[in-house]
mmCIF file of C-alpha atoms in Angstrom:
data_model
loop_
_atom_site.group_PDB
_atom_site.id
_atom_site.type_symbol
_atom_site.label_atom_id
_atom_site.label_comp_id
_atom_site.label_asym_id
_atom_site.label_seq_id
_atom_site.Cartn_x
_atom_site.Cartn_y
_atom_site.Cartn_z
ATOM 1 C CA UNK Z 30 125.682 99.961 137.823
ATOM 2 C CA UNK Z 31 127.905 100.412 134.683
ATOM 3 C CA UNK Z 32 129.334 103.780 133.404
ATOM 4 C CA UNK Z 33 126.823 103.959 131.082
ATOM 5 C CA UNK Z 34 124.298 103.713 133.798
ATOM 6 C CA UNK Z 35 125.891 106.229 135.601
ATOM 7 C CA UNK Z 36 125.851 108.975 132.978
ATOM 8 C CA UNK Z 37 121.957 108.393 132.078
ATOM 9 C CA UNK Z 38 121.274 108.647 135.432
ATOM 10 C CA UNK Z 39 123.112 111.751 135.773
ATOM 11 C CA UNK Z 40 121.446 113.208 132.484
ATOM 12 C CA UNK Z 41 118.072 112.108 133.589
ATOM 13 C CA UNK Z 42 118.578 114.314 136.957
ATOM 14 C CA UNK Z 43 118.783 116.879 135.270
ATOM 15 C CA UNK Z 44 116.959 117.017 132.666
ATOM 16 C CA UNK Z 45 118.514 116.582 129.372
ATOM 17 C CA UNK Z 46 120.384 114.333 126.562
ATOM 18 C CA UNK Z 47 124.384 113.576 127.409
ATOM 19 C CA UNK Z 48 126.232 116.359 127.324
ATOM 20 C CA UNK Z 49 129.740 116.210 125.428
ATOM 21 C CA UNK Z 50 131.792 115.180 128.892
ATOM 22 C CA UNK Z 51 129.703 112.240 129.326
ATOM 23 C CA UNK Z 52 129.620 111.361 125.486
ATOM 24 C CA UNK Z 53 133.613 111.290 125.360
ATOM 25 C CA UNK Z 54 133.240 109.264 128.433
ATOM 26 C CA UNK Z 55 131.226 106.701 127.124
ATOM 27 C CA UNK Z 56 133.231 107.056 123.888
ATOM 28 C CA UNK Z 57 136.710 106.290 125.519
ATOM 29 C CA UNK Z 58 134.825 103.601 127.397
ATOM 30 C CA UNK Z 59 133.576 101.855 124.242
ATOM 31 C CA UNK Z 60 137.121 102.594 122.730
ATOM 32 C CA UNK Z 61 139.477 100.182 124.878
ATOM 33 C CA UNK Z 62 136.219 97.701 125.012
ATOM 34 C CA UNK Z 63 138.864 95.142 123.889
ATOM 35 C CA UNK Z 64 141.602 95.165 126.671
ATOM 36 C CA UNK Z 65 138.254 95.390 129.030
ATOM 37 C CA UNK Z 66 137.741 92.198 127.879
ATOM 38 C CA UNK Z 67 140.867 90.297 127.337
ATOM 39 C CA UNK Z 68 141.514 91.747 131.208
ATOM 40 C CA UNK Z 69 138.406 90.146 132.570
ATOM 41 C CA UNK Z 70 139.104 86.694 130.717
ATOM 42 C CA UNK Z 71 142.394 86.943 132.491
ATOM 43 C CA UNK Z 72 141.513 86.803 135.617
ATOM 44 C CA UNK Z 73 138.955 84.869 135.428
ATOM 45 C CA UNK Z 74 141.440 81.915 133.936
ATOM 46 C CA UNK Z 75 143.639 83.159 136.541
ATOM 47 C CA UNK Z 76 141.847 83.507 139.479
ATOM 48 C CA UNK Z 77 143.381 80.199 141.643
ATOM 49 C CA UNK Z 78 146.754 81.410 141.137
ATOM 50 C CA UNK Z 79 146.406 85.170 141.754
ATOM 51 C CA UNK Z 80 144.872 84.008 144.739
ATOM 52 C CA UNK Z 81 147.966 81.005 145.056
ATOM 53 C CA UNK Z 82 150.481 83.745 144.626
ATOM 54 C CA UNK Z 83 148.725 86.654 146.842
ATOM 55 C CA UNK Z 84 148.606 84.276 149.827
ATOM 56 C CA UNK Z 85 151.982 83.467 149.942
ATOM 57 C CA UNK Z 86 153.301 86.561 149.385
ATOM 58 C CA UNK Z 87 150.856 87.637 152.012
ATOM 59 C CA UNK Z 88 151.864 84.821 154.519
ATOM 60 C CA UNK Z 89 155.758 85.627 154.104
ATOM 61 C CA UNK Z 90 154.732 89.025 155.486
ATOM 62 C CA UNK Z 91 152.542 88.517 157.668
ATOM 63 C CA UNK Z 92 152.626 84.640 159.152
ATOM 64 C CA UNK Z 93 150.783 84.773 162.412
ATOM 65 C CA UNK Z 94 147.503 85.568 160.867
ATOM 66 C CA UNK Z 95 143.839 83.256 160.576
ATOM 67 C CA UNK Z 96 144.255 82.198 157.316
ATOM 68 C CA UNK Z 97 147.781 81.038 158.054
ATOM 69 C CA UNK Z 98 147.525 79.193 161.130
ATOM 70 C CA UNK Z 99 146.784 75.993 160.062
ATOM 71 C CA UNK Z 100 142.663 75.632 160.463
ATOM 72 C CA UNK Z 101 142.244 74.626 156.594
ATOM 73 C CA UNK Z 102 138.791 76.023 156.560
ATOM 74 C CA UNK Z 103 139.819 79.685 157.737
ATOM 75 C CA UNK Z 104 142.350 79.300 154.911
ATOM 76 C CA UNK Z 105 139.949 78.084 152.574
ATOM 77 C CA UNK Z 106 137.496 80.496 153.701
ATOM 78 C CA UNK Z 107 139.954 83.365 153.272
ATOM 79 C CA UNK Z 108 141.211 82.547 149.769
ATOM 80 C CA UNK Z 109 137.886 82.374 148.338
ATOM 81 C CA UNK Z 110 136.865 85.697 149.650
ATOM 82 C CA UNK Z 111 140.337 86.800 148.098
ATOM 83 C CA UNK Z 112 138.846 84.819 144.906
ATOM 84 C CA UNK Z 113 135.407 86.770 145.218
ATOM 85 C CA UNK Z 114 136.925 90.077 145.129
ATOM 86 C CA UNK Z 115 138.849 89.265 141.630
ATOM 87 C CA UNK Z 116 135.510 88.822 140.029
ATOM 88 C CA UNK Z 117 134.174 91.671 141.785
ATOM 89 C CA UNK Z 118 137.287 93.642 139.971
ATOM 90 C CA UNK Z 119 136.625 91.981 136.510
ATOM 91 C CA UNK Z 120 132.924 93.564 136.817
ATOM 92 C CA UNK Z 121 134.336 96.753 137.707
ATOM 93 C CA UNK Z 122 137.215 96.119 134.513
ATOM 94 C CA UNK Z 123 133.595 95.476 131.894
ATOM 95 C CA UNK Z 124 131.606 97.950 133.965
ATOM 96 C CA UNK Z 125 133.837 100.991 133.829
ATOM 97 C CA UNK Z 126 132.790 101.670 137.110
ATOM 98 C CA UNK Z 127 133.099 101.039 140.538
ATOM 99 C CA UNK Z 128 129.414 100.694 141.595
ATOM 100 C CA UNK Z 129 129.871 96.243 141.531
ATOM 101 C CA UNK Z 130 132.699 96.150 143.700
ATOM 102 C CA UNK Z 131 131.083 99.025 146.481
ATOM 103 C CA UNK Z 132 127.819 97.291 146.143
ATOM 104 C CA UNK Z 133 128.848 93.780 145.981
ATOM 105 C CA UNK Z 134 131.636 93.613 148.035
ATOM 106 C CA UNK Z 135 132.201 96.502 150.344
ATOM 107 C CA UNK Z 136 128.893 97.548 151.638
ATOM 108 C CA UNK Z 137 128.833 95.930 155.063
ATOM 109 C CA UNK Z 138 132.428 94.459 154.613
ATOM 110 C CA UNK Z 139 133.449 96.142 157.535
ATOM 111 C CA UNK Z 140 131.329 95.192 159.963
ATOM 112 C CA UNK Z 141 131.560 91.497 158.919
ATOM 113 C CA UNK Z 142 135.095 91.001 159.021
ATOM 114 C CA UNK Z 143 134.917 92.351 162.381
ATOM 115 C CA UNK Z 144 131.908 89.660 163.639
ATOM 116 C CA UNK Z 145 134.648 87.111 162.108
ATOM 117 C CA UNK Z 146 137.454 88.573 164.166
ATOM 118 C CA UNK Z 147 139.772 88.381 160.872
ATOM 119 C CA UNK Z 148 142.120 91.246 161.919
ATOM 120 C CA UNK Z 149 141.399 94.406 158.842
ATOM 121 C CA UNK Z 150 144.948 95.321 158.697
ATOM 122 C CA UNK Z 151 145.818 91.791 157.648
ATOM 123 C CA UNK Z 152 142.844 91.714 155.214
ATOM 124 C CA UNK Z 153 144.292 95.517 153.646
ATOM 125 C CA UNK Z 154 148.034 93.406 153.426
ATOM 126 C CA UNK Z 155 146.464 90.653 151.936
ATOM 127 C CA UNK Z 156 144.896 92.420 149.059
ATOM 128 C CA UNK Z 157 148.057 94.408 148.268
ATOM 129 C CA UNK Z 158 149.288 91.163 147.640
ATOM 130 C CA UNK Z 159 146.461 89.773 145.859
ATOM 131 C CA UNK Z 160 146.906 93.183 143.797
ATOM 132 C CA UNK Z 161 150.217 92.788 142.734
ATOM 133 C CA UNK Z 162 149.896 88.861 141.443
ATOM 134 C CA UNK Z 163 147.205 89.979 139.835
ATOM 135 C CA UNK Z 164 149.525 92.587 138.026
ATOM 136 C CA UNK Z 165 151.614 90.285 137.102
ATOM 137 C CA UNK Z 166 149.797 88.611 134.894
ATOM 138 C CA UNK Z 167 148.176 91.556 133.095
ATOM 139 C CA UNK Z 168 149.521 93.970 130.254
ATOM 140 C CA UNK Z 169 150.225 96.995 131.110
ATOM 141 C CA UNK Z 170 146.960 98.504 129.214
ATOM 142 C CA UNK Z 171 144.945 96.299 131.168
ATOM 143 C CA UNK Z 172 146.580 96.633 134.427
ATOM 144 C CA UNK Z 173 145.335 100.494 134.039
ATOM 145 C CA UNK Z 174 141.869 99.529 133.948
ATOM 146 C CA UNK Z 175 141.917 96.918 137.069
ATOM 147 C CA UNK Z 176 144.453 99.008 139.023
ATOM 148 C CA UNK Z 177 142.300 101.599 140.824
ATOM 149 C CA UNK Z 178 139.824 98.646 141.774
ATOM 150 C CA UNK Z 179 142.004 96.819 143.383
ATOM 151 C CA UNK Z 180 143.366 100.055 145.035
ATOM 152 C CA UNK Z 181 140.219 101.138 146.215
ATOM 153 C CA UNK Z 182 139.672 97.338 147.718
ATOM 154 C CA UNK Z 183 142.836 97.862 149.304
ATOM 155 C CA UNK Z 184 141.861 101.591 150.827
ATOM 156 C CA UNK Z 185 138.723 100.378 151.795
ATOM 157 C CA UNK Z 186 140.162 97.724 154.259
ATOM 158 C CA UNK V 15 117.703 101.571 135.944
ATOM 159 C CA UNK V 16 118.971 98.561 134.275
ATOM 160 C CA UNK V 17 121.385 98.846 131.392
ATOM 161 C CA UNK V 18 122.909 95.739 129.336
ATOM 162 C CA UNK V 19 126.407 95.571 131.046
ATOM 163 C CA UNK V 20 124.645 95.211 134.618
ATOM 164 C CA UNK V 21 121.640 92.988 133.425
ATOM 165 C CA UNK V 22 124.620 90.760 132.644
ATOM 166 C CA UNK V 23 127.065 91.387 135.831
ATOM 167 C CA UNK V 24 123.624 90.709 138.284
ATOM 168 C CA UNK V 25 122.752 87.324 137.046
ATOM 169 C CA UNK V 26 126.718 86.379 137.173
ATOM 170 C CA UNK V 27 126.891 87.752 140.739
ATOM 171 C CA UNK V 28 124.347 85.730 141.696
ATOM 172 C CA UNK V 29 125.752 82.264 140.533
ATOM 173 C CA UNK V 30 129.390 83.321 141.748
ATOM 174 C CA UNK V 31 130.675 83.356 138.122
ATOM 175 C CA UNK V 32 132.921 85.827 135.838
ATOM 176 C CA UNK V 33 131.159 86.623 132.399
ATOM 177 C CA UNK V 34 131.597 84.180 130.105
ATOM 178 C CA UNK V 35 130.215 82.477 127.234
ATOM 179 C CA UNK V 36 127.029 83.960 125.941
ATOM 180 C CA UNK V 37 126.773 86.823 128.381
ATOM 181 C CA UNK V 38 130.173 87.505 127.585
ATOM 182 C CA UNK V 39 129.288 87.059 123.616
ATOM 183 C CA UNK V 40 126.449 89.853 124.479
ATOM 184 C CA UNK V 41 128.589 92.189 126.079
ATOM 185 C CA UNK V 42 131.177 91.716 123.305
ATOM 186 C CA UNK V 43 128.311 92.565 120.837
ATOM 187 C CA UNK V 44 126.865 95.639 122.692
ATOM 188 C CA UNK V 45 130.582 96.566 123.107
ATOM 189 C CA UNK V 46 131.297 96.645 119.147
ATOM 190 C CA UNK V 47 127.999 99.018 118.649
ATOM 191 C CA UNK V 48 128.906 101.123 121.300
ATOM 192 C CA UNK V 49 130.308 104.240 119.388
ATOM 193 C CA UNK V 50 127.818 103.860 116.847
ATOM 194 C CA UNK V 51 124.891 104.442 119.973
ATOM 195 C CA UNK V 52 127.071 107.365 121.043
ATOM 196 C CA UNK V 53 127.181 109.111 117.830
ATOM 197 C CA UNK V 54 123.421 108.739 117.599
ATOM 198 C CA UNK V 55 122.915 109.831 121.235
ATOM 199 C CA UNK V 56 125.335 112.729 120.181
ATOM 200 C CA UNK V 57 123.184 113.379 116.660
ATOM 201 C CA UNK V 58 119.675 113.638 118.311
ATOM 202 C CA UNK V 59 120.832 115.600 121.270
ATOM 203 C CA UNK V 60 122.026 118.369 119.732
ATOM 204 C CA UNK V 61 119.008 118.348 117.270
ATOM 205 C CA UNK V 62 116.304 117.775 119.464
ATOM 206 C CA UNK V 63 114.159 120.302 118.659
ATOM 207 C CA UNK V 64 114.512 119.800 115.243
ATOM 208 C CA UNK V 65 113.576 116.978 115.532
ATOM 209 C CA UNK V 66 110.709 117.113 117.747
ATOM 210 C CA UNK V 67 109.192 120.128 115.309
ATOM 211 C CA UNK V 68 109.288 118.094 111.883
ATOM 212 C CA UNK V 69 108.011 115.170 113.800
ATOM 213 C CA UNK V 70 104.981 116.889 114.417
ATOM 214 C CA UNK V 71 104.745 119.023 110.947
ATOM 215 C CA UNK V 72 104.632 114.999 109.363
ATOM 216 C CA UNK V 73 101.846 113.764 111.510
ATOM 217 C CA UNK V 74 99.956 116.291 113.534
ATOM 218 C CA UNK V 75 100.351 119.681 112.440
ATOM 219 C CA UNK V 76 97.668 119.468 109.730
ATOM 220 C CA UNK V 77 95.257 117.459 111.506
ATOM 221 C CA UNK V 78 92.195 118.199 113.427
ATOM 222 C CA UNK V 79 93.889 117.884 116.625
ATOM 223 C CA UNK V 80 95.589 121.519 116.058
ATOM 224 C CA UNK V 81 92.069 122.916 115.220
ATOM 225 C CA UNK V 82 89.536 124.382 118.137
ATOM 226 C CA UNK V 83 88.188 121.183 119.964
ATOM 227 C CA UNK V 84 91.301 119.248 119.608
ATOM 228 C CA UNK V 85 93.248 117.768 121.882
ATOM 229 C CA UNK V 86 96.303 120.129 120.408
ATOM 230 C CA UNK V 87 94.510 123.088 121.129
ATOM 231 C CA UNK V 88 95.052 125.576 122.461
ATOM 232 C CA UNK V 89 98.602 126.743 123.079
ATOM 233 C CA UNK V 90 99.123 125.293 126.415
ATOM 234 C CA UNK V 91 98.103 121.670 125.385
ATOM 235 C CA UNK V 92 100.430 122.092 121.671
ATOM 236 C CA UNK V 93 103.123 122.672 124.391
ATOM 237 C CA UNK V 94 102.117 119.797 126.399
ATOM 238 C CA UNK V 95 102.113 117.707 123.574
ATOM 239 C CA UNK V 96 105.894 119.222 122.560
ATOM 240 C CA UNK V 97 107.000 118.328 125.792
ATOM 241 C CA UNK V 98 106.068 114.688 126.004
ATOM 242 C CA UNK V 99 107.285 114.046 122.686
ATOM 243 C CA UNK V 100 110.352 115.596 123.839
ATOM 244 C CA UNK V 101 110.237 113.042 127.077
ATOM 245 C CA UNK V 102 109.976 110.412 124.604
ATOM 246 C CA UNK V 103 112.537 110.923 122.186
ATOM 247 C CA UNK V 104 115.095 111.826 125.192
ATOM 248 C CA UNK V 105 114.176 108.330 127.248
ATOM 249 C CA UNK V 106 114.315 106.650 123.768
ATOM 250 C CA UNK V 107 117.600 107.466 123.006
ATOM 251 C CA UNK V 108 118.880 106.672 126.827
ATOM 252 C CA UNK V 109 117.287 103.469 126.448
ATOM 253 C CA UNK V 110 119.105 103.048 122.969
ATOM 254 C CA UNK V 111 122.380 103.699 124.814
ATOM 255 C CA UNK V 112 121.754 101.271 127.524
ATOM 256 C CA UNK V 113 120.580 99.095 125.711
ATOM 257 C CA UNK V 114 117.831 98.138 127.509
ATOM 258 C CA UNK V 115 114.063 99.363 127.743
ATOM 259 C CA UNK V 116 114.085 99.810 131.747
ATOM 260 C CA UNK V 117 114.584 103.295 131.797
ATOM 261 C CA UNK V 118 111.749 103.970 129.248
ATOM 262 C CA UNK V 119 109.273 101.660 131.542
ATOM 263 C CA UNK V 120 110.325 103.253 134.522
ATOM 264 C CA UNK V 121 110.427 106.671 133.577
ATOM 265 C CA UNK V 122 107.734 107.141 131.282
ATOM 266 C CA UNK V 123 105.810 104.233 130.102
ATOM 267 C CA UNK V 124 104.197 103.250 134.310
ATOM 268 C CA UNK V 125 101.270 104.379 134.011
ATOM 269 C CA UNK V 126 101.173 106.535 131.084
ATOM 270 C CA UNK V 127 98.176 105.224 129.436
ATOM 271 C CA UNK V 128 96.046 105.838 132.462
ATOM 272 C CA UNK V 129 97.331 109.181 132.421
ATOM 273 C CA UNK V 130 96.526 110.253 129.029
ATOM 274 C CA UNK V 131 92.995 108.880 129.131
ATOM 275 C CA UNK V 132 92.345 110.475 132.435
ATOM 276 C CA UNK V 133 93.501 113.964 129.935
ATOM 277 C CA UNK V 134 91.720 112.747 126.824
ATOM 278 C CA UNK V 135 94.759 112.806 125.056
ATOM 279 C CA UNK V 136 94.175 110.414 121.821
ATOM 280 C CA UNK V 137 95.937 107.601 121.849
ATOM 281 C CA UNK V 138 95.967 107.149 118.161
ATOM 282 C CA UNK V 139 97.241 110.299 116.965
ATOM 283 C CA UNK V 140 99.935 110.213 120.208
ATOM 284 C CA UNK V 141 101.122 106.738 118.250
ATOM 285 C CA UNK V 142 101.433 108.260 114.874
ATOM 286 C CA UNK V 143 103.571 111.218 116.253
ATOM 287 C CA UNK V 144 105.655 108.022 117.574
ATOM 288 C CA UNK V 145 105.814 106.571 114.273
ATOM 289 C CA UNK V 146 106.887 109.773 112.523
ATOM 290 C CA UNK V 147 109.436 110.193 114.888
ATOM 291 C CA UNK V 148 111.135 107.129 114.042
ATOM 292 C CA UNK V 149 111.170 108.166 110.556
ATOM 293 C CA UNK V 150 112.793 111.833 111.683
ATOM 294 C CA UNK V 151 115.063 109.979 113.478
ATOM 295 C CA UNK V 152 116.454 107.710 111.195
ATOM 296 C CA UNK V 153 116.759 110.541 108.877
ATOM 297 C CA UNK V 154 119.102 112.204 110.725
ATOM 298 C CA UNK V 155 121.371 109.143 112.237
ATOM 299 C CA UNK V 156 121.392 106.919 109.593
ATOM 300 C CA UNK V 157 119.740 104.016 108.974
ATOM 301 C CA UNK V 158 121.356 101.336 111.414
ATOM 302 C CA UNK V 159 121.340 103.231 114.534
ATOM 303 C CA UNK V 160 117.554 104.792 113.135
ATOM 304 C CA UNK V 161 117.254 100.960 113.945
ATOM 305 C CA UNK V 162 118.352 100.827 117.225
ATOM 306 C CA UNK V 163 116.463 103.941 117.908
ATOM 307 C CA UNK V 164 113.309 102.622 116.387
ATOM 308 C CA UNK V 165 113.695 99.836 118.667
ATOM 309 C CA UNK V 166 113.021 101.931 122.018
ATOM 310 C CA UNK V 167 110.109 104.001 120.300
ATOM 311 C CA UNK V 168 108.817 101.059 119.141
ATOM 312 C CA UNK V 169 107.853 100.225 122.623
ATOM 313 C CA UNK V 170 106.978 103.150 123.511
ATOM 314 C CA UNK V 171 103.881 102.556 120.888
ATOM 315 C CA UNK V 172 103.520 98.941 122.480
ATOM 316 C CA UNK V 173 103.591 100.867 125.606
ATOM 317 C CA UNK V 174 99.880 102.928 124.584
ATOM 318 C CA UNK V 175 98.756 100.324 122.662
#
C-alpha cells in the first residue's frame, strides 16, 4: 500500500473527499518525487555492495555468527536476505509508506528466523550495518526518505 | 484497493526486482501529474455540492424524472439520487488520485446495475447525470485534470452500460 492508498482509504472510512492534512501529505509526497527516485535507482545499482560493505562491517563486530562461519550457503543465504530487504526499502522510498516493507518483509519474520536458528540479535546488528553502507552512498535528502525504513527494519529485529 | 504506485511495487515483488524500466517510466509519469491530481482532488472537494447541484440542474432537473411518476420523485428518491451522484463523484476523484479504477469497481460499480434495476432507477437518465458531471467537473478544474477526472466517470458509465 502506498501513501496515497493510505489516505483514500482513510477518507473512504469515513466518509468524505481528503481533507487538507492528507492533501499537503500527498502534496509534499509528490513534491520530493525526484530524490524518491534517484534514491531507489541507487540502491538498486548498489545493492551488492551495500550488502558487500554491511557484512563486513557486520562480521568485524560480530565474527562468531552463521553467516560468518564459513558454510558458503548460510552466507549466501544471509546476504541475499540482507539484499531483499534493500528493495523492500526502495518500495517503501517510491511508496511513501511503510506498508511494503511490514507486509513483505516483516510479517512472519520473526518466527522464521527463529525455525532457521539465525540468532535475532545478530540479524538487528547486521542491518545497522547494512543501514549505514547504505547511507553512505546516498545524499543527504535521500538518506531522509530511506532512513526510518531501515530503522524500523532494524527495531523490528 | 489498488493504486498505481502498488500495482507497480506487487508485480516487482513478485519477480524479486527493484522498479525499473517501464514501471519505473510509469511511476515517473504518475509522479510528474501528481500535484496537478491533488489540486483537482482539492477543487472538487471543497465544491462538492456545487457541483453535484448544477450537475443535476444540466441534465435532470427539467426532465420527467422530477415530475409525479418519476423515478426522481418524490423527495426521498431526489435525495437518493443526490446521494449516489455524490458517491460517484467522491470515488471518481479517489480513483483519479490513485490512479487506478479499483476503488471505483470495488466500492461502487459490484453490483450496481443489479441494484438499480431491482429500484427501477433508469439507467439512461443515471448516465446522462454522469455525462453532465464530467462537463461540471471540468469546468471547475480545468481542462487537463477535467481529463483525468473524466477518465474515472467515464467508467463509471461503462460500468451501467
Amino acid at each position: 500500500m502506498s501513501i496515497v492508498a493510505k489516505v483514500i482509504a482513510q477518507s473512504d472510512r469515513a466518509d468524505r473527499f481528503l481533507g487538507s492534512t492528507e492533501l499537503t501529505q500527498l502534496q509534499d509526497f509528490f513534491n520530493n518525487s525526484d530524490v524518491r527516485i534517484s534514491a531507489s535507482q541507487k540502491l538498486a545499482a548498489n545493492q551488492q555492495r551495500i550488502v558487500e560493505k554491511g557484512s563486513q562491517q557486520f562480521w568485524n563486530q560480530c565474527p562468531d555468527t552463521p553467516s560468518n562461519r564459513g558454510v558458503k550457503q548460510k552466507t549466501a543465504l544471509c546476504q541475499r536476505d540482507q539484499g531483499w530487504y534493500i528493495r523492500l526499502v526502495s518500495y517503501c522510498v517510491l511508496a511513501g509508506n511503510s506498508k511494503p516493507l511490514e507486509d513483505i518483509g516483516l510479517d512472519g519474520m520473526r518466527d522464521m528466523y527463529v525455525s532457521l536458528n539465525v540468532p535475532l540479535s545478530n540479524l538487528r546488528m547486521a542491518m545497522r550495518c547494512l543501514k549505514q553502507a547504505a547511507m553512505g552512498l546516498l545524499s543527504s535528502e535521500e538518506a531522509a526518505l530511506a532512513g526510518p525504513y531501515f530503522d524500523q527494519l532494524i527495531r523490528s529485529f | 484497493m489498488q493504486d498505481t504506485i502498488t500495482s507497480l511495487i506487487n508485480p516487482a515483488d513478485e519477480k524479486g526486482l527493484y522498479l525499473e524500466g517501464s514501471a519505473l517510466d510509469t511511476l515517473q509519469q504518475y509522479f510528474k501529474t501528481g500535484a496537478l491530481r491533488v489540486k483537482a482532488a482539492s477543487q472538487i472537494g471543497e465544491s462538492a455540492d456545487s457541483i453535484i447541484s448544477t450537475t443535476v440542474e444540466k441534465s435532470l432537473l427539467y426532465g420527467d424524472i422530477t415530475l409525479p411518476g418519476g423515478n426522481m420523485y418524490p423527495t426521498r428518491r431526489y435525495a437518493a439520487c443526490l446521494r449516489d451522484l455524490a458517491y460517484f463523484l467522491r470515488y471518481a476523484t479517489y480513483a483519479m488520485l490513485a490512479a487506478d479504477a479499483s476503488i471505483l469497481d470495488e466500492r461502487i460499480l459490484n453490483g450496481l446495475k443489479d441494484t438499480y434495476s431491482s429500484l427501477g432507477v433508469p439507467i439512461e437518465p443515471t448516465i446522462q447525470a454522469v455525462q453532465a458531471m464530467k462537463e461540471v467537473v471540468t469546468q471547475r478544474v480545468g481542462s487537463e485534470a477535467g481529463q483525468e477526472m473524466s477518465v474515472y466517470l467515464d467508467h463509471i458509465v461503462s460500468g451501467l452500460s
